[in-house]
């Protein structure tokens, strides 16, 4: 009987799901704003970069995404790979602008004086909605988050028309206007009268317009291109991309990806280019210029940091590293943490884990809020066969990952390390 009960409870344990730590898909924070200009309550969705809490001194460009509820997941997923993982562009804050149903959405996207598609009796209210963005949404974001002075307005289709009209109405409200397959055709291309007058005057400060088109006809985009080409405005840096193999719906992500790479051109230096750079000083100067031009302050791409530290070892100038690190702290402060981690990594590889640990522990207090920094301390203890302290630091990193609502892959990595160093994970 006892054997039977023992077997029963063993089987029950095996088939009963075990409680594990899991991260929900981070879709950001849903925020309600009472708009004075629209006289109604509106919602926005704000998603911060995954490393936002780990890089306390960093500032971030902000993408204001029209029709946010429709495209938010696709865009945020793409940006996670572009910025966080591939580091093709800097990390960004995404602000998805919610709509309130198709008819209201179209009305707010339609320029004043025009009528929304299939709704002839209602005049467009784009001017009011633009005021809502510039006078209420942007100030809220700038006050509550570490937003850089680099705002990008993105819209597709009827929202692409809204973005183009926003440029004509208020060219200084955003640094970049991304208009994807805009509905220039609306009301028999009525927007073109305003566009011609605006482009001819050319009295605003320099700004950027990114236009794109899929396999569509009669959108009216080529009329805008003709104007820009004929008048040769000095204050609109414009770019056009045609995607004949993409349809009206599929072109959005493809075009935005290309536009963002153009906006942040120079942020990622290719491996081939890095191989030709012999001086770490060159890299610092390059990213000082890039950061200044983008009005941002955040860690530079990891491959660049690796190339900079590697150059000292390749040229056998490791004695110059302390002076270089002091310069990094002054001239690229947001990147100091990442440089220290890379310095420790090379020191451990070329010397011993003990020297790497000494480098990391020296700045532990300043970067104790960083998951990556704690993971590197833990990993170094692991190399030194000190499983107790390795477990301690991996556990600290896990607590931060949960607190920051990190992606599941991050939690999986840390949990696997905890299991390896202790034989079990702390639940």
Short mmCIF file of C-alpha atoms in Angstrom, two decimals:
data_model
loop_
_atom_site.label_atom_id
_atom_site.label_comp_id
_atom_site.label_asym_id
_atom_site.label_seq_id
_atom_site.Cartn_x
_atom_site.Cartn_y
_atom_site.Cartn_z
CA UNK A 1 0.00 0.00 0.00
CA UNK A 2 2.80 2.39 0.95
CA UNK A 3 4.62 1.58 -2.30
CA UNK A 4 1.44 2.25 -4.25
CA UNK A 5 0.93 5.64 -2.60
CA UNK A 6 4.56 6.53 -3.18
CA UNK A 7 4.24 5.66 -6.86
CA UNK A 8 1.00 7.67 -7.08
CA UNK A 9 2.55 10.84 -5.65
CA UNK A 10 5.65 10.45 -7.82
CA UNK A 11 3.50 10.25 -10.94
CA UNK A 12 1.39 13.14 -9.72
CA UNK A 13 4.54 15.28 -9.30
CA UNK A 14 5.72 14.42 -12.77
CA UNK A 15 2.48 15.34 -14.54
CA UNK A 16 1.62 18.42 -12.45
CA UNK A 17 2.77 21.68 -14.11
CA UNK A 18 5.60 23.32 -12.18
CA UNK A 19 5.47 27.00 -11.29
CA UNK A 20 8.13 28.93 -13.20
CA UNK A 21 9.04 32.58 -13.50
CA UNK A 22 7.79 33.90 -16.81
CA UNK A 23 7.70 37.33 -18.37
CA UNK A 24 4.63 38.65 -20.08
CA UNK A 25 5.12 40.25 -23.47
CA UNK A 26 6.01 43.82 -22.62
CA UNK A 27 3.65 46.04 -24.57
CA UNK A 28 4.34 49.11 -22.49
CA UNK A 29 2.02 51.26 -20.45
CA UNK A 30 -1.47 52.36 -21.47
CA UNK A 31 -2.03 55.97 -20.43
CA UNK A 32 -5.21 58.06 -20.46
CA UNK A 33 -4.97 61.78 -21.16
CA UNK A 34 -7.82 64.24 -20.87
CA UNK A 35 -7.43 66.52 -23.87
CA UNK A 36 -8.46 70.14 -23.61
CA UNK A 37 -8.03 70.65 -27.34
CA UNK A 38 -10.13 67.63 -28.36
CA UNK A 39 -12.50 67.93 -25.39
CA UNK A 40 -12.36 64.17 -24.76
CA UNK A 41 -10.30 61.47 -23.12
CA UNK A 42 -7.61 59.92 -25.31
CA UNK A 43 -5.22 57.01 -24.83
CA UNK A 44 -1.58 56.52 -25.73
CA UNK A 45 0.64 53.48 -25.34
CA UNK A 46 4.23 54.07 -24.25
CA UNK A 47 6.89 51.39 -24.64
CA UNK A 48 10.34 52.08 -23.24
CA UNK A 49 13.54 50.38 -24.44
CA UNK A 50 14.35 47.15 -22.61
CA UNK A 51 17.51 48.68 -21.10
CA UNK A 52 15.83 51.95 -20.07
CA UNK A 53 16.13 51.23 -16.33
CA UNK A 54 19.72 49.99 -16.66
CA UNK A 55 21.00 53.13 -18.41
CA UNK A 56 19.91 55.89 -16.09
CA UNK A 57 21.70 58.72 -17.89
CA UNK A 58 20.50 57.88 -21.37
CA UNK A 59 18.06 59.88 -23.48
CA UNK A 60 16.02 58.46 -26.33
CA UNK A 61 14.47 59.57 -29.64
CA UNK A 62 10.69 59.26 -29.60
CA UNK A 63 8.61 57.70 -32.37
CA UNK A 64 5.03 58.98 -32.39
CA UNK A 65 3.10 56.24 -34.15
CA UNK A 66 -0.27 57.12 -35.66
CA UNK A 67 -2.97 54.43 -35.70
CA UNK A 68 -1.04 52.95 -32.81
CA UNK A 69 -3.48 50.19 -31.86
CA UNK A 70 -3.32 48.77 -35.38
CA UNK A 71 0.44 48.76 -35.98
CA UNK A 72 1.97 48.86 -32.48
CA UNK A 73 2.90 45.18 -32.12
CA UNK A 74 4.49 44.93 -35.56
CA UNK A 75 6.53 48.10 -35.15
CA UNK A 76 7.62 47.39 -31.57
CA UNK A 77 8.77 43.89 -32.53
CA UNK A 78 10.75 45.22 -35.48
CA UNK A 79 12.37 47.91 -33.34
CA UNK A 80 13.32 45.36 -30.68
CA UNK A 81 15.46 43.64 -33.30
CA UNK A 82 16.71 46.81 -35.02
CA UNK A 83 17.72 48.67 -31.85
CA UNK A 84 18.00 46.32 -28.91
CA UNK A 85 19.41 43.23 -30.63
CA UNK A 86 21.03 44.24 -33.94
CA UNK A 87 21.91 47.77 -32.75
CA UNK A 88 21.41 49.16 -36.26
CA UNK A 89 19.85 52.25 -34.69
CA UNK A 90 19.79 53.74 -31.18
CA UNK A 91 17.16 52.61 -28.69
CA UNK A 92 13.91 54.56 -29.01
CA UNK A 93 10.75 55.26 -27.06
CA UNK A 94 7.57 54.31 -28.92
CA UNK A 95 4.36 56.26 -28.36
CA UNK A 96 1.37 54.61 -30.01
CA UNK A 97 -1.51 57.02 -30.58
CA UNK A 98 -4.79 55.16 -30.10
CA UNK A 99 -7.83 55.81 -32.25
CA UNK A 100 -11.51 55.75 -31.29
CA UNK A 101 -13.09 53.93 -34.20
CA UNK A 102 -12.65 54.22 -37.96
CA UNK A 103 -14.88 57.22 -38.62
CA UNK A 104 -13.45 59.39 -35.83
CA UNK A 105 -9.93 58.30 -36.74
CA UNK A 106 -10.36 59.33 -40.39
CA UNK A 107 -11.83 62.65 -39.42
CA UNK A 108 -8.90 63.49 -37.15
CA UNK A 109 -6.40 62.42 -39.83
CA UNK A 110 -8.01 64.55 -42.56
CA UNK A 111 -6.63 68.10 -43.09
CA UNK A 112 -8.90 71.00 -42.24
CA UNK A 113 -11.03 72.06 -45.19
CA UNK A 114 -11.14 68.54 -46.63
CA UNK A 115 -13.63 65.77 -45.93
CA UNK A 116 -12.72 62.27 -44.70
CA UNK A 117 -13.09 59.31 -47.10
CA UNK A 118 -16.71 58.15 -47.44
CA UNK A 119 -17.89 60.82 -44.98
CA UNK A 120 -18.67 63.92 -46.99
CA UNK A 121 -20.72 65.70 -44.33
CA UNK A 122 -17.85 65.89 -41.76
CA UNK A 123 -14.96 68.28 -42.23
CA UNK A 124 -11.44 67.18 -41.34
CA UNK A 125 -10.04 67.94 -37.89
CA UNK A 126 -6.34 67.24 -38.44
CA UNK A 127 -5.38 70.67 -37.11
CA UNK A 128 -7.01 69.98 -33.75
CA UNK A 129 -5.40 66.56 -33.54
CA UNK A 130 -1.97 67.94 -34.40
CA UNK A 131 -2.40 70.50 -31.61
CA UNK A 132 -3.29 67.64 -29.26
CA UNK A 133 -0.02 65.93 -30.21
CA UNK A 134 2.22 68.98 -29.98
CA UNK A 135 0.64 70.71 -26.96
CA UNK A 136 -0.45 67.76 -24.84
CA UNK A 137 1.12 64.42 -25.83
CA UNK A 138 4.68 65.64 -26.50
CA UNK A 139 4.89 67.72 -23.29
CA UNK A 140 3.61 64.74 -21.31
CA UNK A 141 6.26 62.44 -22.80
CA UNK A 142 9.03 65.01 -22.35
CA UNK A 143 8.05 65.56 -18.70
CA UNK A 144 7.71 61.92 -17.69
CA UNK A 145 10.41 60.14 -19.68
CA UNK A 146 14.01 60.71 -20.72
CA UNK A 147 13.05 61.84 -24.20
CA UNK A 148 15.71 63.33 -26.44
CA UNK A 149 15.05 66.40 -28.56
CA UNK A 150 14.51 64.12 -31.55
CA UNK A 151 10.88 63.35 -32.37
CA UNK A 152 9.72 61.27 -35.33
CA UNK A 153 6.12 61.36 -36.56
CA UNK A 154 5.08 58.20 -38.43
CA UNK A 155 1.85 57.57 -40.33
CA UNK A 156 0.57 55.24 -43.03
CA UNK A 157 -2.24 55.71 -45.58
CA UNK A 158 -4.70 58.32 -44.27
CA UNK A 159 -2.29 58.84 -41.36
CA UNK A 160 0.45 59.30 -43.96
CA UNK A 161 -1.60 62.22 -45.27
CA UNK A 162 -1.85 63.51 -41.69
CA UNK A 163 1.95 63.37 -41.36
CA UNK A 164 2.47 65.20 -44.65
CA UNK A 165 -0.07 67.84 -43.64
CA UNK A 166 1.65 68.16 -40.23
CA UNK A 167 4.84 69.10 -42.07
CA UNK A 168 2.93 71.78 -44.01
CA UNK A 169 1.14 73.08 -40.90
CA UNK A 170 3.94 72.87 -38.33
CA UNK A 171 7.35 71.94 -39.80
CA UNK A 172 9.13 72.58 -36.50
CA UNK A 173 6.91 70.31 -34.40
CA UNK A 174 8.91 67.15 -35.24
CA UNK A 175 12.44 66.56 -36.44
CA UNK A 176 11.39 63.87 -38.93
CA UNK A 177 8.15 63.23 -40.84
CA UNK A 178 7.68 59.65 -42.11
CA UNK A 179 4.76 59.48 -44.53
CA UNK A 180 4.11 55.96 -45.82
CA UNK A 181 1.76 55.55 -48.82
CA UNK A 182 -0.05 58.79 -47.94
CA UNK A 183 -3.56 59.37 -49.28
CA UNK A 184 -2.63 62.46 -51.29
CA UNK A 185 -5.55 61.65 -53.62
CA UNK A 186 -8.15 62.70 -51.04
CA UNK A 187 -10.70 65.25 -52.34
CA UNK A 188 -9.16 65.24 -55.81
CA UNK A 189 -5.59 65.91 -54.56
CA UNK A 190 -6.68 69.04 -52.70
CA UNK A 191 -3.63 68.99 -50.39
CA UNK A 192 -1.40 69.85 -53.34
CA UNK A 193 -2.43 73.53 -53.34
CA UNK A 194 -1.19 73.92 -49.76
CA UNK A 195 1.90 71.83 -50.51
CA UNK A 196 2.93 74.02 -53.45
CA UNK A 197 2.57 77.22 -51.43
CA UNK A 198 4.53 75.78 -48.51
CA UNK A 199 7.38 74.37 -50.59
CA UNK A 200 7.75 77.58 -52.60
CA UNK A 201 8.03 79.75 -49.47
CA UNK A 202 10.62 77.49 -47.82
CA UNK A 203 10.75 79.71 -44.72
CA UNK A 204 10.99 77.08 -41.97
CA UNK A 205 14.01 75.54 -40.29
CA UNK A 206 15.53 72.43 -41.93
CA UNK A 207 13.51 69.25 -41.46
CA UNK A 208 13.24 65.76 -42.99
CA UNK A 209 10.47 64.14 -45.02
CA UNK A 210 10.48 60.43 -45.85
CA UNK A 211 7.95 59.36 -48.48
CA UNK A 212 7.31 55.80 -49.63
CA UNK A 213 4.93 53.87 -51.86
CA UNK A 214 4.06 50.24 -52.48
CA UNK A 215 2.63 48.73 -55.67
CA UNK A 216 -0.17 51.30 -55.61
CA UNK A 217 -1.45 53.65 -58.28
CA UNK A 218 -3.28 56.98 -58.04
CA UNK A 219 -2.09 57.72 -54.49
CA UNK A 220 -0.81 61.11 -55.64
CA UNK A 221 2.69 60.69 -54.20
CA UNK A 222 4.42 61.37 -57.50
CA UNK A 223 2.78 64.80 -57.61
CA UNK A 224 4.54 65.65 -54.32
CA UNK A 225 7.83 64.33 -55.68
CA UNK A 226 7.49 66.46 -58.79
CA UNK A 227 6.97 69.57 -56.66
CA UNK A 228 10.00 68.79 -54.50
CA UNK A 229 12.11 68.08 -57.57
CA UNK A 230 11.06 71.20 -59.48
CA UNK A 231 11.32 73.70 -56.63
CA UNK A 232 14.50 72.23 -55.06
CA UNK A 233 13.72 73.38 -51.53
CA UNK A 234 16.73 73.94 -49.28
CA UNK A 235 14.99 73.29 -45.98
CA UNK A 236 13.35 69.93 -46.65
CA UNK A 237 15.70 66.99 -46.73
CA UNK A 238 13.48 64.52 -48.54
CA UNK A 239 13.79 60.89 -49.47
CA UNK A 240 11.52 58.65 -51.53
CA UNK A 241 11.42 54.85 -51.66
CA UNK A 242 9.31 52.74 -54.01
CA UNK A 243 8.50 49.11 -53.20
CA UNK A 244 6.82 47.54 -56.26
CA UNK A 245 6.77 44.13 -54.56
CA UNK A 246 4.87 45.35 -51.48
CA UNK A 247 1.17 46.13 -51.29
CA UNK A 248 -0.53 48.98 -49.45
CA UNK A 249 -0.61 47.10 -46.14
CA UNK A 250 2.74 45.32 -46.31
CA UNK A 251 4.82 48.35 -47.24
CA UNK A 252 4.56 49.94 -43.77
CA UNK A 253 7.19 47.96 -41.85
CA UNK A 254 9.53 47.67 -44.83
CA UNK A 255 9.50 51.42 -45.46
CA UNK A 256 9.81 52.38 -41.79
CA UNK A 257 12.82 50.09 -41.34
CA UNK A 258 14.63 51.75 -44.22
CA UNK A 259 13.65 55.25 -43.11
CA UNK A 260 14.94 54.71 -39.58
CA UNK A 261 18.27 53.42 -40.89
CA UNK A 262 18.53 56.64 -42.91
CA UNK A 263 17.55 58.86 -39.98
CA UNK A 264 20.19 57.22 -37.78
CA UNK A 265 22.80 56.70 -40.48
CA UNK A 266 26.27 56.28 -39.02
CA UNK A 267 25.10 54.78 -35.74
CA UNK A 268 26.32 51.30 -36.59
CA UNK A 269 29.76 50.92 -38.14
CA UNK A 270 30.12 47.73 -40.17
CA UNK A 271 32.62 45.06 -39.17
CA UNK A 272 34.61 45.77 -42.34
CA UNK A 273 34.87 49.46 -41.46
CA UNK A 274 35.81 48.65 -37.87
CA UNK A 275 38.68 46.49 -39.08
CA UNK A 276 40.17 49.50 -40.87
CA UNK A 277 40.03 51.75 -37.81
CA UNK A 278 43.33 51.67 -35.95
CA UNK A 279 42.61 54.25 -33.27
CA UNK A 280 40.06 54.07 -30.49
CA UNK A 281 40.14 57.86 -30.45
CA UNK A 282 38.58 57.87 -33.94
CA UNK A 283 35.60 55.94 -32.62
CA UNK A 284 35.04 58.34 -29.73
CA UNK A 285 35.12 61.35 -32.04
CA UNK A 286 32.74 59.66 -34.50
CA UNK A 287 30.13 58.93 -31.86
CA UNK A 288 30.50 62.32 -30.27
CA UNK A 289 29.51 63.81 -33.63
CA UNK A 290 26.68 61.31 -34.16
CA UNK A 291 25.27 61.75 -30.65
CA UNK A 292 25.39 65.52 -31.01
CA UNK A 293 23.66 65.49 -34.39
CA UNK A 294 20.93 63.16 -33.08
CA UNK A 295 20.57 65.04 -29.77
CA UNK A 296 20.87 61.78 -27.83
CA UNK A 297 22.96 60.35 -25.04
CA UNK A 298 23.05 56.55 -24.85
CA UNK A 299 25.48 53.61 -25.08
CA UNK A 300 27.10 53.20 -28.47
CA UNK A 301 26.85 49.82 -30.29
CA UNK A 302 28.64 46.86 -28.70
CA UNK A 303 30.70 45.94 -31.81
CA UNK A 304 32.23 49.42 -31.75
CA UNK A 305 33.11 49.16 -28.07
CA UNK A 306 34.67 45.77 -28.69
CA UNK A 307 36.73 47.13 -31.59
CA UNK A 308 37.97 50.04 -29.46
CA UNK A 309 39.20 47.85 -26.58
CA UNK A 310 40.56 45.23 -28.98
CA UNK A 311 42.69 47.86 -30.70
CA UNK A 312 44.74 48.37 -27.53
CA UNK A 313 45.51 44.67 -27.35
CA UNK A 314 46.23 44.41 -31.05
CA UNK A 315 48.68 47.33 -30.90
CA UNK A 316 50.10 46.12 -27.57
CA UNK A 317 49.15 49.40 -25.88
CA UNK A 318 47.18 48.06 -22.92
CA UNK A 319 48.92 50.52 -20.60
CA UNK A 320 46.98 53.28 -22.37
CA UNK A 321 43.58 51.78 -21.48
CA UNK A 322 43.13 53.60 -18.11
CA UNK A 323 43.64 57.01 -19.77
CA UNK A 324 41.27 56.04 -22.56
CA UNK A 325 38.60 54.91 -20.06
CA UNK A 326 38.89 58.25 -18.26
CA UNK A 327 38.21 59.97 -21.57
CA UNK A 328 35.20 57.73 -22.20
CA UNK A 329 33.75 58.70 -18.84
CA UNK A 330 34.02 62.38 -19.77
CA UNK A 331 33.16 62.34 -23.46
CA UNK A 332 30.79 59.36 -23.81
CA UNK A 333 29.40 58.97 -20.27
CA UNK A 334 26.40 56.88 -21.27
CA UNK A 335 28.76 54.27 -22.74
CA UNK A 336 31.05 53.97 -19.73
CA UNK A 337 29.24 50.96 -18.29
CA UNK A 338 29.50 49.02 -21.54
CA UNK A 339 33.17 49.96 -21.95
CA UNK A 340 33.96 48.71 -18.41
CA UNK A 341 32.24 45.40 -19.14
CA UNK A 342 34.23 45.02 -22.36
CA UNK A 343 37.48 46.02 -20.64
CA UNK A 344 36.87 43.37 -17.99
CA UNK A 345 36.08 40.79 -20.64
CA UNK A 346 39.39 41.38 -22.45
CA UNK A 347 41.30 41.53 -19.17
CA UNK A 348 39.85 38.18 -18.15
CA UNK A 349 40.60 36.63 -21.52
CA UNK A 350 44.15 37.95 -21.75
CA UNK A 351 45.09 37.78 -18.08
CA UNK A 352 42.90 36.12 -15.53
CA UNK A 353 39.31 36.32 -14.23
CA UNK A 354 40.73 37.85 -11.04
CA UNK A 355 41.81 41.01 -12.86
CA UNK A 356 38.45 41.14 -14.64
CA UNK A 357 36.61 40.88 -11.33
CA UNK A 358 38.70 43.68 -9.86
CA UNK A 359 37.67 45.97 -12.74
CA UNK A 360 33.97 45.13 -12.38
CA UNK A 361 33.76 45.37 -8.58
CA UNK A 362 35.41 48.77 -8.62
CA UNK A 363 32.31 50.26 -10.28
CA UNK A 364 29.68 47.87 -8.93
CA UNK A 365 27.96 50.47 -6.76
CA UNK A 366 27.46 52.84 -9.69
CA UNK A 367 25.97 50.15 -11.93
CA UNK A 368 24.13 47.95 -9.45
CA UNK A 369 20.89 48.81 -11.27
CA UNK A 370 22.14 47.12 -14.46
CA UNK A 371 21.18 43.54 -15.28
CA UNK A 372 24.08 43.18 -17.70
CA UNK A 373 26.62 44.48 -15.22
CA UNK A 374 25.46 42.06 -12.50
CA UNK A 375 25.47 39.18 -14.98
CA UNK A 376 29.08 39.93 -15.86
CA UNK A 377 30.13 39.96 -12.20
CA UNK A 378 28.31 36.65 -11.72
CA UNK A 379 29.93 35.16 -14.81
CA UNK A 380 33.39 36.17 -13.57
CA UNK A 381 32.75 34.53 -10.20
CA UNK A 382 31.62 31.49 -12.14
CA UNK A 383 34.97 31.40 -13.96
CA UNK A 384 36.70 31.58 -10.59
CA UNK A 385 34.66 28.55 -9.42
CA UNK A 386 32.99 30.62 -6.70
CA UNK A 387 29.50 29.24 -7.27
CA UNK A 388 28.07 30.79 -4.13
CA UNK A 389 28.84 34.37 -5.19
CA UNK A 390 27.99 33.59 -8.81
CA UNK A 391 24.55 32.47 -7.63
CA UNK A 392 24.19 35.59 -5.49
CA UNK A 393 24.80 37.96 -8.41
CA UNK A 394 22.70 35.98 -10.89
CA UNK A 395 19.91 36.13 -8.31
CA UNK A 396 20.28 39.92 -8.10
CA UNK A 397 20.14 40.09 -11.89
CA UNK A 398 17.00 37.95 -11.97
CA UNK A 399 15.25 40.20 -9.44
CA UNK A 400 16.04 43.22 -11.60
CA UNK A 401 14.87 41.42 -14.75
CA UNK A 402 11.52 40.70 -13.11
CA UNK A 403 11.27 44.26 -11.77
CA UNK A 404 12.07 45.73 -15.20
CA UNK A 405 9.70 43.32 -16.97
CA UNK A 406 12.52 42.09 -19.16
CA UNK A 407 11.93 39.83 -22.14
CA UNK A 408 11.56 36.11 -21.49
CA UNK A 409 14.88 35.25 -23.15
CA UNK A 410 16.70 37.33 -20.54
CA UNK A 411 14.97 35.53 -17.68
CA UNK A 412 15.65 32.14 -19.29
CA UNK A 413 19.39 32.84 -19.50
CA UNK A 414 19.62 33.92 -15.87
CA UNK A 415 17.51 31.03 -14.59
CA UNK A 416 19.73 28.55 -16.43
CA UNK A 417 22.77 30.08 -14.77
CA UNK A 418 21.12 29.91 -11.35
CA UNK A 419 20.33 26.26 -11.90
CA UNK A 420 23.90 25.54 -12.93
CA UNK A 421 25.41 27.27 -9.88
CA UNK A 422 23.05 26.10 -7.22
CA UNK A 423 21.31 23.04 -8.57
CA UNK A 424 17.93 24.73 -8.32
CA UNK A 425 16.34 28.14 -8.98
CA UNK A 426 14.84 30.35 -6.33
CA UNK A 427 11.09 30.67 -6.84
#
